[in-house]
Amino acid sequence: MHSLKDRTAIIGVGATPQGKLPGSTQLSLAVDAFKAALDDSGLEKDDIDGLLTFPGTTAPEGPLNYLRVGEALGIDPAFTGSMAMGGGTAGALVQMAAMAVESGHATAVACVFGDAAKTGGSRFNRASGWGDSWGIWGMMGAAANSAVAASRHMALYGTTSEQLAEVAVACRRHASMNPNAVMRDPITIADHQASRFIVEPLHLLDCCLISDGGVCIIVTSAERAKDAKQPRVLISGMGQAYTTRTLEREDWWYVPHQKEALDRAYAMAGLGPQHIDVAQLYDNFTISVLLWLEHAGFCKPGESGPFVEGGRIQLGGELPVNTAGGNLSESYMEGWLHIVEGVRQLRGQGGERQVQGAETCLVTGRGMTLNCSNAMVLTKGEA
């Protein structure tokens, strides 16, 4: 578990404009993101010998696999592959890249994502369980899964819709300071409450965006990153956890395996929740953030509702969360931008939304029918 601590680093990050981008394709966005990350890293294209991709949610021209991306970039990688785990993919690919670098299978791995879900249609209009097991219960979209989680949390612990609104308001406030965010107009709890229901108890402002865009993250060894163009950001801890059982588990709504992923990341890093300065918590829905806060040990089970009140998760609060706006307000890039923001915070490149003195960042991801989860502890590397 401890052998990979601080052995690898994120050396480059890049993202395209976000939102509705007519004329762009998955592939063009992926290529542009790669170019941005390559420039950020200071590496040359020939330095990249590893390539990992996420096929994306829309693929009218074919999935965004390593063959298409490699061909477009002119890269013949020594290590490659594609993985599809929804919002759990970004973290899993970065962790795979770290393992490839540490094992000697590659020296610099580019993890690449591009999607045109806003302009090209989306898989999210399909039953959330990929088949009849969810659809027969009327769960015809991803919001339904999290609506059940929110309802159950409310019933057990007295969590309120206004507490969910605290998450949406915090993310939007942070997005208002992010010139690249899609949704930048501030909102209030009253605005949240007035927004229409999508699946009760979730309002429109409890739900993530659908966006076009591309993101790339480049991983190399911690030693090589010492001489990089940018301050190095170390991957100090990583963890994954999965379950193949959903509706037959009484506690599936609470996604308890997420805690296992977090515990593994903390154990590798030798750190705990008390050491985390800023967190980028996967927020496909507001209830997701509340569950992550409990699993990560920032509060006890059932206490996340009161925990987020009073600006505690906003900039200037005890634990700034999703400082670029997250999936709820920055852009929905399936968690890729959460890693990018974590890197920028530890580099001190957050601009108006910078968390002063940030040296540790927790990043989480989750996907599919809530069954995939991962976590990373990123730390500021010494020069």
Coordinates of C-alpha atoms in Angstrom, one line a residue:
M1 CA 0.0 0.0 0.0
H2 CA 2.7 2.5 0.9
S3 CA 5.1 1.7 -2.0
L4 CA 3.4 4.2 -4.4
K5 CA 3.3 7.1 -1.9
D6 CA 4.9 10.2 -3.5
R7 CA 6.4 8.1 -6.3
T8 CA 4.5 9.8 -9.1
A9 CA 3.3 13.2 -9.9
I10 CA 0.9 15.1 -12.1
I11 CA 3.1 17.2 -14.4
G12 CA 0.6 18.7 -16.8
V13 CA -3.1 19.5 -17.0
G14 CA -5.1 21.0 -19.8
A15 CA -8.7 21.7 -20.5
T16 CA -10.7 23.2 -23.5
P17 CA -13.4 25.8 -23.2
Q18 CA -16.5 24.2 -21.7
G19 CA -20.3 24.4 -22.4
K20 CA -22.0 24.2 -25.7
L21 CA -19.4 24.0 -28.5
P22 CA -21.1 23.5 -31.9
G23 CA -18.7 22.2 -34.5
S24 CA -16.5 20.4 -32.0
T25 CA -16.3 16.6 -31.7
Q26 CA -15.1 14.3 -29.0
L27 CA -11.9 13.8 -30.9
S28 CA -11.2 17.5 -31.6
L29 CA -11.8 18.3 -28.0
A30 CA -9.6 15.5 -26.8
V31 CA -6.8 16.7 -29.1
D32 CA -7.1 20.3 -28.0
A33 CA -7.0 19.3 -24.3
F34 CA -3.9 17.1 -24.9
K35 CA -2.1 20.1 -26.6
A36 CA -2.9 22.3 -23.6
A37 CA -1.7 19.7 -21.1
L38 CA 1.5 19.1 -23.1
D39 CA 2.2 22.8 -23.1
D40 CA 1.5 23.0 -19.4
S41 CA 3.9 20.2 -18.7
G42 CA 6.8 21.6 -20.8
L43 CA 7.2 18.1 -22.4
E44 CA 7.5 17.4 -26.1
K45 CA 5.0 15.1 -27.8
D46 CA 7.7 12.4 -28.2
D47 CA 8.1 12.3 -24.5
I48 CA 4.7 10.8 -24.1
D49 CA 4.9 7.0 -24.2
G50 CA 1.6 6.2 -22.4
L51 CA -1.9 6.9 -23.5
L52 CA -5.1 6.2 -21.6
T53 CA -8.6 7.3 -22.7
F54 CA -12.3 7.3 -21.7
P55 CA -14.5 6.5 -24.7
G56 CA -17.0 9.3 -23.6
T57 CA -20.8 9.4 -23.4
T58 CA -21.5 10.3 -27.0
A59 CA -19.8 8.5 -29.9
P60 CA -21.6 9.0 -33.2
E61 CA -18.2 8.7 -35.0
G62 CA -17.1 5.8 -32.8
P63 CA -15.8 5.5 -29.3
L64 CA -12.9 7.7 -28.2
N65 CA -10.5 4.8 -27.7
Y66 CA -6.8 4.8 -27.6
L67 CA -6.5 3.9 -31.3
R68 CA -8.4 6.9 -32.6
V69 CA -6.7 9.3 -30.1
G70 CA -3.3 7.9 -30.7
E71 CA -3.7 8.2 -34.5
A72 CA -4.9 11.8 -34.2
L73 CA -2.0 12.7 -31.9
G74 CA 0.6 10.7 -33.8
I75 CA 1.6 8.7 -30.8
D76 CA 2.6 5.0 -30.8
P77 CA 2.4 4.3 -27.1
A78 CA 4.3 1.7 -25.1
F79 CA 1.4 1.5 -22.7
T80 CA -2.2 2.2 -23.6
G81 CA -5.8 1.3 -23.0
S82 CA -9.4 2.6 -22.6
M83 CA -11.7 2.4 -19.6
A84 CA -15.4 3.3 -19.1
M85 CA -16.6 3.8 -15.5
G86 CA -18.5 7.0 -15.9
G87 CA -17.5 9.5 -13.3
G88 CA -15.1 7.0 -11.7
T89 CA -13.0 6.9 -14.9
A90 CA -10.7 9.9 -14.5
G91 CA -9.4 8.9 -11.1
A92 CA -9.0 5.3 -12.1
L93 CA -7.0 6.2 -15.2
V94 CA -4.7 8.6 -13.3
Q95 CA -4.1 5.8 -10.8
M96 CA -3.4 3.4 -13.6
A97 CA -1.0 5.9 -15.2
A98 CA 0.8 6.1 -11.9
M99 CA 1.1 2.4 -11.6
A100 CA 2.4 2.2 -15.2
V101 CA 5.1 4.8 -14.5
E102 CA 6.2 3.2 -11.3
S103 CA 6.4 -0.2 -12.8
G104 CA 8.4 1.0 -15.8
H105 CA 5.8 0.4 -18.5
A106 CA 5.9 4.1 -19.4
T107 CA 7.7 7.3 -18.4
A108 CA 5.0 9.8 -19.1
V109 CA 1.3 8.9 -19.5
A110 CA -1.4 11.2 -20.9
C111 CA -4.9 10.5 -19.7
V112 CA -7.3 12.0 -22.2
F113 CA -11.0 12.8 -22.3
G114 CA -13.3 14.5 -24.7
D115 CA -17.1 14.7 -24.9
A116 CA -19.8 16.5 -26.9
A117 CA -22.7 15.6 -24.7
K118 CA -24.3 19.0 -24.9
T119 CA -24.5 19.3 -28.6
G120 CA -24.3 15.6 -29.6
G121 CA -26.9 14.0 -27.3
S122 CA -26.2 12.0 -24.3
R123 CA -26.4 8.5 -22.7
F124 CA -28.2 10.1 -19.8
N125 CA -31.6 9.8 -21.5
R126 CA -31.3 6.0 -21.0
A127 CA -32.4 4.0 -18.0
S128 CA -29.7 4.5 -15.4
G129 CA -29.1 0.8 -14.9
W130 CA -28.4 0.0 -18.6
G131 CA -31.3 -2.5 -18.5
D132 CA -34.6 -3.5 -16.9
S133 CA -33.3 -3.9 -13.4
W134 CA -33.7 -0.1 -12.8
G135 CA -36.1 0.8 -15.5
I136 CA -38.9 -1.3 -14.1
W137 CA -38.9 0.8 -11.0
G138 CA -39.3 4.0 -13.0
M139 CA -35.7 5.0 -12.6
M140 CA -35.2 6.4 -16.0
G141 CA -32.2 8.6 -15.4
A142 CA -29.2 9.1 -13.2
A143 CA -31.1 11.6 -11.0
A144 CA -33.4 8.9 -9.8
N145 CA -30.6 7.0 -8.1
S146 CA -29.5 10.0 -6.1
A147 CA -33.1 11.1 -5.4
V148 CA -33.5 7.8 -3.6
A149 CA -30.3 8.4 -1.6
A150 CA -31.4 11.9 -0.7
S151 CA -34.9 10.8 0.4
R152 CA -33.4 8.0 2.6
H153 CA -30.8 10.4 4.1
M154 CA -33.6 12.9 4.9
A155 CA -35.8 10.2 6.4
L156 CA -33.0 8.8 8.6
Y157 CA -31.2 11.9 9.7
G158 CA -33.5 14.8 9.1
T159 CA -31.4 16.3 6.3
T160 CA -33.3 19.1 4.5
S161 CA -33.5 20.4 1.0
E162 CA -32.1 23.7 2.2
Q163 CA -29.0 21.8 3.3
L164 CA -28.6 20.4 -0.1
A165 CA -29.0 23.9 -1.4
E166 CA -25.9 24.9 0.6
V167 CA -23.8 22.7 -1.7
A168 CA -25.3 24.2 -4.8
V169 CA -24.8 27.7 -3.5
A170 CA -21.1 27.0 -2.6
C171 CA -20.3 25.5 -5.9
R172 CA -21.9 28.4 -7.8
R173 CA -20.1 31.0 -5.6
H174 CA -16.8 29.3 -6.5
A175 CA -17.8 29.1 -10.2
S176 CA -18.5 32.9 -10.2
M177 CA -14.7 33.3 -9.6
N178 CA -13.8 30.9 -12.4
P179 CA -13.7 32.6 -15.8
N180 CA -13.9 29.1 -17.5
A181 CA -17.0 28.0 -15.6
V182 CA -20.3 27.5 -17.6
M183 CA -22.6 28.8 -14.8
R184 CA -21.3 31.9 -13.1
D185 CA -24.3 33.9 -11.9
P186 CA -24.6 33.6 -8.1
I187 CA -27.6 31.8 -6.6
T188 CA -29.2 31.7 -3.2
I189 CA -30.9 29.1 -1.2
A190 CA -34.2 30.7 -2.2
D191 CA -33.3 30.3 -5.9
H192 CA -32.6 26.7 -5.3
Q193 CA -35.9 26.1 -3.5
A194 CA -37.7 27.9 -6.4
S195 CA -36.1 25.8 -9.1
R196 CA -38.3 23.0 -10.5
F197 CA -38.2 19.4 -9.3
I198 CA -36.3 16.9 -11.5
V199 CA -36.9 13.9 -9.3
E200 CA -38.2 14.7 -5.8
P201 CA -36.6 15.7 -3.6
L202 CA -34.0 16.9 -6.1
H203 CA -34.5 20.3 -7.7
L204 CA -32.9 21.5 -10.9
L205 CA -30.2 23.2 -9.0
D206 CA -29.3 19.9 -7.2
C207 CA -28.3 18.4 -10.6
C208 CA -25.1 18.6 -12.6
L209 CA -24.7 20.2 -16.0
I210 CA -24.3 18.5 -19.3
S211 CA -21.4 19.9 -21.2
D212 CA -19.0 19.7 -24.2
G213 CA -15.3 19.8 -23.5
G214 CA -12.0 18.1 -23.2
V215 CA -9.5 17.4 -20.5
C216 CA -6.0 15.9 -20.3
I217 CA -3.8 15.0 -17.3
I218 CA -0.2 13.9 -17.7
V219 CA 1.5 11.7 -15.1
T220 CA 5.2 11.0 -14.7
S221 CA 7.6 10.1 -12.0
A222 CA 8.1 12.3 -9.0
E223 CA 11.8 12.5 -9.7
R224 CA 11.3 13.6 -13.3
A225 CA 8.7 16.2 -12.2
K226 CA 11.3 18.0 -10.1
D227 CA 12.6 19.6 -13.3
A228 CA 9.2 20.3 -14.8
K229 CA 7.9 23.6 -16.1
Q230 CA 5.3 23.7 -13.3
P231 CA 5.4 23.1 -9.6
R232 CA 5.0 19.3 -9.1
V233 CA 1.9 17.8 -7.5
L234 CA 2.5 14.5 -5.9
I235 CA 0.1 11.6 -5.9
S236 CA 0.5 10.7 -2.2
G237 CA -2.4 8.3 -1.8
M238 CA -4.8 6.5 -4.0
G239 CA -7.6 4.0 -3.5
Q240 CA -10.5 2.3 -5.4
A241 CA -13.5 0.3 -4.3
Y242 CA -16.4 -1.3 -6.2
T243 CA -19.5 -3.3 -5.7
T244 CA -21.4 -5.4 -8.3
R245 CA -24.6 -5.4 -6.1
T246 CA -27.0 -2.5 -6.1
L247 CA -30.8 -3.0 -5.5
E248 CA -30.3 -6.2 -3.6
R249 CA -28.3 -4.4 -1.0
E250 CA -30.3 -2.5 1.6
D251 CA -27.6 0.1 2.0
W252 CA -26.8 0.5 -1.7
W253 CA -28.1 4.1 -1.6
Y254 CA -25.4 5.0 1.0
V255 CA -22.6 3.7 -1.4
P256 CA -20.5 2.4 1.6
H257 CA -17.7 1.2 -0.7
Q258 CA -16.8 4.9 -1.2
K259 CA -15.4 4.9 2.4
E260 CA -13.2 1.9 1.5
A261 CA -11.7 3.8 -1.4
L262 CA -11.1 6.8 0.8
D263 CA -9.6 4.7 3.6
R264 CA -7.2 3.2 1.1
A265 CA -6.1 6.6 -0.2
Y266 CA -5.6 7.9 3.3
A267 CA -3.6 4.8 4.4
M268 CA -1.2 5.1 1.5
A269 CA -0.7 8.8 2.1
G270 CA -0.4 8.4 5.8
L271 CA -2.9 11.2 6.2
G272 CA -6.4 11.7 7.5
P273 CA -9.3 14.1 7.1
Q274 CA -7.7 16.5 9.6
H275 CA -4.8 17.0 7.2
I276 CA -6.9 18.0 4.1
D277 CA -6.8 21.7 3.1
V278 CA -9.2 21.6 0.1
A279 CA -11.5 18.9 -1.4
Q280 CA -12.7 18.3 -4.9
L281 CA -15.7 15.9 -4.2
Y282 CA -17.5 14.4 -7.1
D283 CA -20.9 16.2 -7.3
N284 CA -23.2 14.8 -10.0
F285 CA -25.9 15.7 -7.5
T286 CA -25.7 17.8 -4.2
I287 CA -26.5 14.7 -2.1
S288 CA -23.3 13.1 -3.5
V289 CA -21.2 15.8 -1.7
L290 CA -22.9 15.1 1.6
L291 CA -22.2 11.4 1.4
W292 CA -18.5 12.0 0.5
L293 CA -18.1 14.3 3.5
E294 CA -19.3 11.5 5.8
H295 CA -17.3 8.7 4.1
A296 CA -14.2 10.9 4.1
G297 CA -14.5 11.4 7.9
F298 CA -15.1 15.2 7.9
C299 CA -18.2 14.5 9.9
K300 CA -20.1 11.5 11.3
P301 CA -22.7 9.6 9.3
G302 CA -25.9 11.6 9.2
E303 CA -24.2 14.9 10.2
S304 CA -23.3 16.2 6.7
G305 CA -26.5 18.3 6.5
P306 CA -25.6 20.5 9.5
F307 CA -21.9 20.3 8.5
V308 CA -22.4 22.2 5.2
E309 CA -24.4 25.1 6.8
G310 CA -22.9 28.5 7.5
G311 CA -20.4 28.6 4.6
R312 CA -18.2 25.8 6.0
I313 CA -17.6 24.3 2.6
Q314 CA -17.1 27.7 0.9
L315 CA -13.9 29.6 0.3
G316 CA -12.9 31.0 3.6
G317 CA -14.6 28.2 5.4
E318 CA -13.2 25.2 7.3
L319 CA -13.1 23.0 4.3
P320 CA -13.4 24.6 0.8
V321 CA -15.1 22.1 -1.5
N322 CA -15.2 22.1 -5.3
T323 CA -13.4 25.4 -5.6
A324 CA -13.8 25.8 -9.4
G325 CA -17.6 25.1 -9.3
G326 CA -17.6 21.3 -9.7
N327 CA -20.0 19.3 -11.9
L328 CA -22.8 21.5 -10.6
S329 CA -21.6 24.8 -11.9
E330 CA -18.1 24.7 -13.6
S331 CA -18.8 22.0 -16.2
Y332 CA -19.7 18.3 -16.3
M333 CA -16.6 16.6 -17.4
E334 CA -17.2 13.3 -15.5
G335 CA -14.8 14.4 -12.7
W336 CA -11.8 15.2 -14.8
L337 CA -11.9 18.9 -14.0
H338 CA -11.9 18.0 -10.2
I339 CA -8.4 16.6 -10.7
V340 CA -7.4 19.7 -12.7
E341 CA -8.6 22.0 -10.0
G342 CA -6.9 20.0 -7.3
V343 CA -3.6 20.4 -9.2
R344 CA -4.1 24.1 -9.7
Q345 CA -4.9 24.7 -6.1
L346 CA -1.7 23.0 -4.9
R347 CA 0.3 24.9 -7.5
G348 CA -1.2 28.2 -6.1
Q349 CA -2.8 28.9 -9.5
G350 CA -6.4 29.3 -8.3
G351 CA -6.5 33.0 -8.8
E352 CA -9.4 34.7 -7.0
R353 CA -10.6 31.3 -5.7
Q354 CA -7.2 30.2 -4.4
V355 CA -7.2 28.5 -1.0
Q356 CA -4.3 30.2 0.8
G357 CA -1.6 27.8 2.0
A358 CA -3.1 24.7 0.4
E359 CA -0.7 21.8 0.6
T360 CA -3.1 18.8 0.5
C361 CA -6.1 18.1 -1.7
L362 CA -8.6 15.2 -1.6
V363 CA -10.1 14.3 -5.0
T364 CA -12.9 11.8 -5.4
G365 CA -14.8 10.2 -8.3
R366 CA -17.7 7.8 -8.7
G367 CA -19.7 6.5 -11.6
M368 CA -22.0 4.1 -13.3
T369 CA -24.9 3.0 -11.1
L370 CA -23.1 4.3 -8.0
N371 CA -20.9 1.2 -8.0
C372 CA -17.5 2.6 -9.0
S373 CA -15.5 4.8 -6.6
N374 CA -12.0 6.1 -6.2
A375 CA -10.1 8.7 -4.2
M376 CA -6.7 10.4 -4.4
V377 CA -4.7 12.5 -1.9
L378 CA -2.6 15.0 -3.8
T379 CA 0.1 17.0 -2.1
K380 CA 2.3 19.9 -2.8
G381 CA 5.7 18.7 -3.7
E382 CA 8.9 20.4 -2.6
A383 CA 10.8 22.2 -5.3

